[in-house]
Coordinates of C-alpha atoms in Angstrom, one line a residue:
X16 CA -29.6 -11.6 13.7
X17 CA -28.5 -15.3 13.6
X18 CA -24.5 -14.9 12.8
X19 CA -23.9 -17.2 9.1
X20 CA -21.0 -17.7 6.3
X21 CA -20.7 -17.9 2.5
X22 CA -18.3 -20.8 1.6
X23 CA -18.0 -19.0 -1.8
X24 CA -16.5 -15.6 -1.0
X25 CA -13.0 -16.2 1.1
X26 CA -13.3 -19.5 2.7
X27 CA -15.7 -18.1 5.2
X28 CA -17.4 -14.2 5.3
X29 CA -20.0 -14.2 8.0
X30 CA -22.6 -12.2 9.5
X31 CA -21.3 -10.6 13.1
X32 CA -22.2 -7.0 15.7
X33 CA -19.3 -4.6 15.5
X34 CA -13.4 8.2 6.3
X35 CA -13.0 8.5 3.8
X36 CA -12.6 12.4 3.6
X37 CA -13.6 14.7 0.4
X38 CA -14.6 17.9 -1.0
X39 CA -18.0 18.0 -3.5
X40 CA -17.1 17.5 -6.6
X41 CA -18.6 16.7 -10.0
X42 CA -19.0 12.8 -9.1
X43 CA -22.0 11.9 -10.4
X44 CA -24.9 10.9 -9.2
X45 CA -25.9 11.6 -5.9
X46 CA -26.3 8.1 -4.8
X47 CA -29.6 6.4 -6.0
X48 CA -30.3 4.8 -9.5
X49 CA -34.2 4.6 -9.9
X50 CA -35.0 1.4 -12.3
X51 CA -36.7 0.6 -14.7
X52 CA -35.7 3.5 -16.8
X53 CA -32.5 4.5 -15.3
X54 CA -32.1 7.9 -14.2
X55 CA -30.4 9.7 -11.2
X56 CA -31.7 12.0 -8.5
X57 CA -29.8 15.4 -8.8
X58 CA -30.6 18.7 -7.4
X59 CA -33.5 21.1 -9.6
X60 CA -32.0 24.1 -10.7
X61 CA -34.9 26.4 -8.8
X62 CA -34.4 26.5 -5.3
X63 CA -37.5 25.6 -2.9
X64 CA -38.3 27.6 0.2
X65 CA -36.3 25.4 2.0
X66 CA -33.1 26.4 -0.2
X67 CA -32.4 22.4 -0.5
X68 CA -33.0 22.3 -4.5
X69 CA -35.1 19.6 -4.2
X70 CA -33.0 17.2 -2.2
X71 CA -36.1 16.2 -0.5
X72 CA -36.6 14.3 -3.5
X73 CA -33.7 11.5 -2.7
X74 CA -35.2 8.7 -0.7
X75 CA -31.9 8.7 1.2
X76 CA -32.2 12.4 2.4
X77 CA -34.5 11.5 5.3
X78 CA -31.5 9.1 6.7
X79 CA -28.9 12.4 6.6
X80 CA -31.6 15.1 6.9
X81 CA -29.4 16.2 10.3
X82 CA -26.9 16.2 9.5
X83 CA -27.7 18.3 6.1
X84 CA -29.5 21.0 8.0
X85 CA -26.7 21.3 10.4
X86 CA -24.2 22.3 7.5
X87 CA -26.3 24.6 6.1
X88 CA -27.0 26.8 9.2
X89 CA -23.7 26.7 9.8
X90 CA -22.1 27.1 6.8
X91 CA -24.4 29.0 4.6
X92 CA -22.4 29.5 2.2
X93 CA -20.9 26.5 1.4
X94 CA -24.3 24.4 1.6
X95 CA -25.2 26.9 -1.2
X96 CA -22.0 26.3 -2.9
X97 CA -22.7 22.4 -3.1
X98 CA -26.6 22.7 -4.3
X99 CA -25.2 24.9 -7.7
X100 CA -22.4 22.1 -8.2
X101 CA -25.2 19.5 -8.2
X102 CA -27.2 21.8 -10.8
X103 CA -24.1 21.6 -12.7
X104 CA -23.8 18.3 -13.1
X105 CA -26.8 17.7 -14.4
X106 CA -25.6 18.9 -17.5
X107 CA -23.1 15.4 -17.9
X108 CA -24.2 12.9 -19.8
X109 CA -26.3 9.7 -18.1
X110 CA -24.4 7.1 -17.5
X111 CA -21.2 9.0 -18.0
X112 CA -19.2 10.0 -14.7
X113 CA -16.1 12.8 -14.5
X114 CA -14.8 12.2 -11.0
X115 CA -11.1 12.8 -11.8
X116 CA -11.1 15.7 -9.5
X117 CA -12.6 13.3 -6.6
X118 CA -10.4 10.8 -7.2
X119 CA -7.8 13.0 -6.6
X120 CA -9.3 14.4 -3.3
X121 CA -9.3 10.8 -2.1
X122 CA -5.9 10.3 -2.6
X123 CA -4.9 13.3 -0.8
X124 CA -7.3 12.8 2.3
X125 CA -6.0 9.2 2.3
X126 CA -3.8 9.8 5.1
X127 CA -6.4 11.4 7.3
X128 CA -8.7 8.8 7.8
X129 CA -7.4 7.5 10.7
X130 CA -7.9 10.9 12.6
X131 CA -11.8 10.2 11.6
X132 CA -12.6 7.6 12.9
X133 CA -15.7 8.6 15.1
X134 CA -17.5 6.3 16.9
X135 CA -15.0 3.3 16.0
X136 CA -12.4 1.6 18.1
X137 CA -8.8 2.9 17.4
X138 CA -5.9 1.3 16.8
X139 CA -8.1 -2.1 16.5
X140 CA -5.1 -4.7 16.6
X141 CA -5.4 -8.4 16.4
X142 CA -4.1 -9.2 19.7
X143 CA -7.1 -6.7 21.0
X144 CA -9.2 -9.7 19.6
X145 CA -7.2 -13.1 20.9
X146 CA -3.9 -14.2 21.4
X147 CA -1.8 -13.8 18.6
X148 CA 0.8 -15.9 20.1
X149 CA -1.3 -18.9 21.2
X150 CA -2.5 -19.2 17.4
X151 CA 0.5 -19.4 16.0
X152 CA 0.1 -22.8 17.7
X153 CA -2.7 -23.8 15.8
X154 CA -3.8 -25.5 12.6
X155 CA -5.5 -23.2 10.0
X156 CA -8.6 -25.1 10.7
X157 CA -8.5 -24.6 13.7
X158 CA -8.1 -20.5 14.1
X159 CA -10.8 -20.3 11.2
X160 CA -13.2 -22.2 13.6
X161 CA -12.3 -20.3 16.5
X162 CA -12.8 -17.3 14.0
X163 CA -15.9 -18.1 13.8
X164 CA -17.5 -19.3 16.7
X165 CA -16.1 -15.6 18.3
X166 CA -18.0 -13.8 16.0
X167 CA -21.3 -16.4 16.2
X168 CA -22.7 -14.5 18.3
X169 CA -22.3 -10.8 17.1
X170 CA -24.0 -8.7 14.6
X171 CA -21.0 -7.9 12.4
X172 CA -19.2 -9.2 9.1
X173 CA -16.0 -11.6 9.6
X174 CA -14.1 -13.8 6.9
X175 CA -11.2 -15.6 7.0
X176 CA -9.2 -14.9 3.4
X177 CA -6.7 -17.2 1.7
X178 CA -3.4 -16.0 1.9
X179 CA -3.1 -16.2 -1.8
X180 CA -6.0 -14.8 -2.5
X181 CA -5.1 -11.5 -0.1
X182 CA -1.7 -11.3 -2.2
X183 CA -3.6 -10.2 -4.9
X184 CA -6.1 -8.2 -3.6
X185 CA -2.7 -6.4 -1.2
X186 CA -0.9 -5.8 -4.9
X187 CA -4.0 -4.3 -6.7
X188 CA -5.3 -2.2 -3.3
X189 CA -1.7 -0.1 -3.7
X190 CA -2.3 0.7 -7.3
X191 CA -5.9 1.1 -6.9
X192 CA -6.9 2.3 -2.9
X193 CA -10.6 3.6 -3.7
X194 CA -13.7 2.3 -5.3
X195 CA -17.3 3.1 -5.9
X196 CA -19.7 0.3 -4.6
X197 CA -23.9 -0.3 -5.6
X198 CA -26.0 -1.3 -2.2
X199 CA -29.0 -2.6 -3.8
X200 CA -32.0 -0.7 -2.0
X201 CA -35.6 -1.2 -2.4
X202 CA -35.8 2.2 -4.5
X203 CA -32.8 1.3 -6.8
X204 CA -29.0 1.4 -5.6
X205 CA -27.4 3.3 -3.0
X206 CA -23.7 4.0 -3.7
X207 CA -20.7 3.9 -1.6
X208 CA -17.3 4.8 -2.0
X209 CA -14.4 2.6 -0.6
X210 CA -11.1 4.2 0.6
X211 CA -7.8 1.8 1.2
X212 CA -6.2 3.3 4.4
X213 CA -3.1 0.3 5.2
X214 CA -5.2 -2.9 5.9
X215 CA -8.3 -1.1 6.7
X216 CA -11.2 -0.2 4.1
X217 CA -13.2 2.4 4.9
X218 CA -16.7 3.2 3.5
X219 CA -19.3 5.7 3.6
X220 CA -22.5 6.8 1.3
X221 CA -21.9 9.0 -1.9
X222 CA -24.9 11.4 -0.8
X223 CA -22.9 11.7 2.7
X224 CA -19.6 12.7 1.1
X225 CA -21.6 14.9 -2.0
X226 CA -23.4 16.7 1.0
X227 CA -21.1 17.0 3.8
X228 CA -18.0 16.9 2.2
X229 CA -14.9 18.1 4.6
X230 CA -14.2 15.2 7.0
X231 CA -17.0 12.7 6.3
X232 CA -16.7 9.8 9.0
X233 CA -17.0 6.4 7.7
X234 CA -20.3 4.1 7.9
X235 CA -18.2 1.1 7.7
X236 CA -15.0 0.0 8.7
X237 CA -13.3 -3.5 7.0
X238 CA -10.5 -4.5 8.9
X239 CA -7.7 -7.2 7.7
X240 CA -5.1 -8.7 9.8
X241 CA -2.4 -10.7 7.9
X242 CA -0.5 -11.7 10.6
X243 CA -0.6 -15.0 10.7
X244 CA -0.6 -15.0 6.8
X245 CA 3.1 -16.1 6.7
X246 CA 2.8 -19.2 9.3
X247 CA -0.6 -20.1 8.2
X248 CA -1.4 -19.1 5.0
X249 CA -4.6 -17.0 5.8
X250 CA -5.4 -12.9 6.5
X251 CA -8.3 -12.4 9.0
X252 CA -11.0 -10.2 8.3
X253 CA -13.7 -8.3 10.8
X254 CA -15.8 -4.9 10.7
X255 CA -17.5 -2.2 12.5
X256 CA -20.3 -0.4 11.4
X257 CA -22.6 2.7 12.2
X258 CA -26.4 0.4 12.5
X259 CA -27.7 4.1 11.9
X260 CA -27.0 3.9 8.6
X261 CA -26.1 0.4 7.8
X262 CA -27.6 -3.2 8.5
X263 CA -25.7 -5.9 8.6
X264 CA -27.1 -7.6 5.5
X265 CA -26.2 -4.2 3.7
X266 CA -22.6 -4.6 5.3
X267 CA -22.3 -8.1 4.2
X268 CA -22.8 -7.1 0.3
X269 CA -20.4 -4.4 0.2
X270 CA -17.7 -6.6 1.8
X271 CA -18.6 -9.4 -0.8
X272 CA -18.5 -6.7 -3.1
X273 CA -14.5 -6.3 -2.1
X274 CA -14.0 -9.7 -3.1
X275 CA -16.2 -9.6 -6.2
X276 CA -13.9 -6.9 -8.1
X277 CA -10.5 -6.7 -5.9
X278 CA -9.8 -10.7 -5.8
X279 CA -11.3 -11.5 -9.3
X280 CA -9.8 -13.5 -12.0
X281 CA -11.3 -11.7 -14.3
X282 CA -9.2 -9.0 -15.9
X283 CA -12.4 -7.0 -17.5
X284 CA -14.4 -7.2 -13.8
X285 CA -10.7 -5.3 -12.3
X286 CA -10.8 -3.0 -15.3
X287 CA -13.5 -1.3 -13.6
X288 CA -11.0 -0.6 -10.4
X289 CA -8.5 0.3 -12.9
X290 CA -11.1 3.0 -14.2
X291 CA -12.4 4.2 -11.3
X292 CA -8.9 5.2 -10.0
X293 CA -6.7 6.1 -13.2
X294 CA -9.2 7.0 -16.1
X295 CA -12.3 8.7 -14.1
X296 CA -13.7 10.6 -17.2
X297 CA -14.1 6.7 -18.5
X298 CA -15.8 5.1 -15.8
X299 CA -19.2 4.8 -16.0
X300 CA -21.2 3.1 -13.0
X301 CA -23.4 1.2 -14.9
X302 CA -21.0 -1.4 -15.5
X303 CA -20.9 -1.8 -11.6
X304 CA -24.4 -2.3 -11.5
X305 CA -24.3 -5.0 -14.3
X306 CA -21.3 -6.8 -12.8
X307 CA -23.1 -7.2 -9.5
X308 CA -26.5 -8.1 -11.1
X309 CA -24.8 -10.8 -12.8
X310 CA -22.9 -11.8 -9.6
X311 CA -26.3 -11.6 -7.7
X312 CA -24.2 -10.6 -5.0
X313 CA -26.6 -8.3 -2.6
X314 CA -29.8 -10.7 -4.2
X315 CA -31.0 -10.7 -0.9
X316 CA -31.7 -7.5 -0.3
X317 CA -33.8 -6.8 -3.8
X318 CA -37.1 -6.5 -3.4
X319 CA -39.3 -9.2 -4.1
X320 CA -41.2 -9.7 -7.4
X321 CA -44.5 -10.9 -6.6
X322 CA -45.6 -14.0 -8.4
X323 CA -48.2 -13.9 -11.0
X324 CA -52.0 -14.2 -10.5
X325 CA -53.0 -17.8 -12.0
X326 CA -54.6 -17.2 -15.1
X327 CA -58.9 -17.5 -14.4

């Protein structure tokens, strides 16, 4: 894929190649919003022969059907465990979504992250990338294009983020380190929860963390470097992703979407962040969805309506 840049979102966010860990709770739904009359995929209360409750059902399940099979022959119990919390939650109102307990979780397997990062690079510094050193030399200008014409090349997401702009999003990140996230998807919205761990944002699916729970590795990896913020006035921004799971368009979106409702001047668009992390029993995803439909961040990967037929 050709590498590219949005000159809206942080000066430059461009298309390049590069855990959050919970326990099930009653987060709502599992991950898919089916338009046009909204409703969410969630477990049936009679078990098939399979003993999955009807998870076949998500369109998603296909994409995490391994690893779904391998908790449940090897932990029974606690695959069983999950599939009557899902019929639980059926009983909460539509729209409506009681995470406090999740939230929670997320702030106490904050600090674990790190130790789950499977499949990424560790310790991914700046200096792993170029020469710290030799760019303090440089003009602003100049690092952004060399930014940029590194990554050209790849199959990844990059941006290079106003210093001022990374002030606020640092000062709301501590007060507010996780966030749930819509992937627009052909059959309605995936979601994805974001977890703050020190300059790195770390993402993976709801269904992943609803199914797997313990230890779920992360999909996608944000990483910001502000260390030539103070001499230059900008915070450098890269990724890695798992391409099982996640294209790079799809990676792009949900890195706009950092930007959309971390960086925003508008105090009712943060609210939502605010929500999500210290009034769970009042956030209600639908207001995500309507923010980024009015955004039309991620309108590229909607499906297509088809024109209509010229009259006879």
């Amino acid at each position: 894929m050709a590498a590219g840049h949005l000159p809206q979102l942080w000066g430059a966010l461009g298309l390049s190649r590069g855990a959050l860990a919970s326990r099930l709770t009653p987060l709502r739904p599992l991950g898919l919003l089916l338009p046009p009359q909204p409703r969410w995929l969630l477990l049936s209360s009679s078990r098939g022969a399979s003993g999955d409750g009807g998870l076949e059902a998500n369109p998603f399940f296909e994409k995490y059907q391994s690893k779904i099979e391998d908790l449940r022959r090897s932990n029974p119990d606690i695959f069983e465990s999950r599939m009557e919390k899902r019929d639980e939650v059926k009983k909460q109102p539509v729209g409506h979504s009681n995470q406090a307990e999740f939230v929670k979780c997320m702030e106490e397997k904050a600090k674990e992250v790190k130790e789950t990062k499977k499949g990424f690079t560790k310790n991914k510094t700046l200096d792993s990338i170029l020469n710290v050193e030799m760019m303090k030399h440089k003009k602003p200008e100049d690092i952004k294009q060399i930014w940029k014409q590194y990554y050209s090349g790849e199959d990844t997401v990059y941006a290079v983020i106003p210093g001022k702009t990374y002030d606020l999003m640092w000062k709301r990140i501590q007060n507010c380190p996780s966030f749930l996230y819509a992937l627009p998807r052909k059959e309605g919205y995936e979601f994805f929860v974001g977890q703050w761990s020190g300059a790195e944002l770390h993402f993976t699916s709801l269904i992943n963390i609803q199914t797997r729970g313990e230890a779920v590795p992360s999909q996608l990896i944000l990483y910001h470097y502000p260390e030539l913020q103070e001499e230059k006035g900008i915070v450098l921004m890269t990724a890695e992703m798992d391409s099982k799971y996640l294209s790079v368009q799809e990676a792009q979106c949900l890195a706009s979407q950092v930007q959309l409702f971390y960086a925003t001047d508008r105090q009712e668009v943060y609210q939502l962040v605010e929500t999500f992390n210290h009034q769970p029993a009042e956030f209600k995803y639908m207001s995500v969805i309507a923010e980024l439909e009015h955004s039309k961040v991620g309108d590229e990967l909607r499906p297509q309506e088809d024109p209509p037929s010229p009259s006879a």
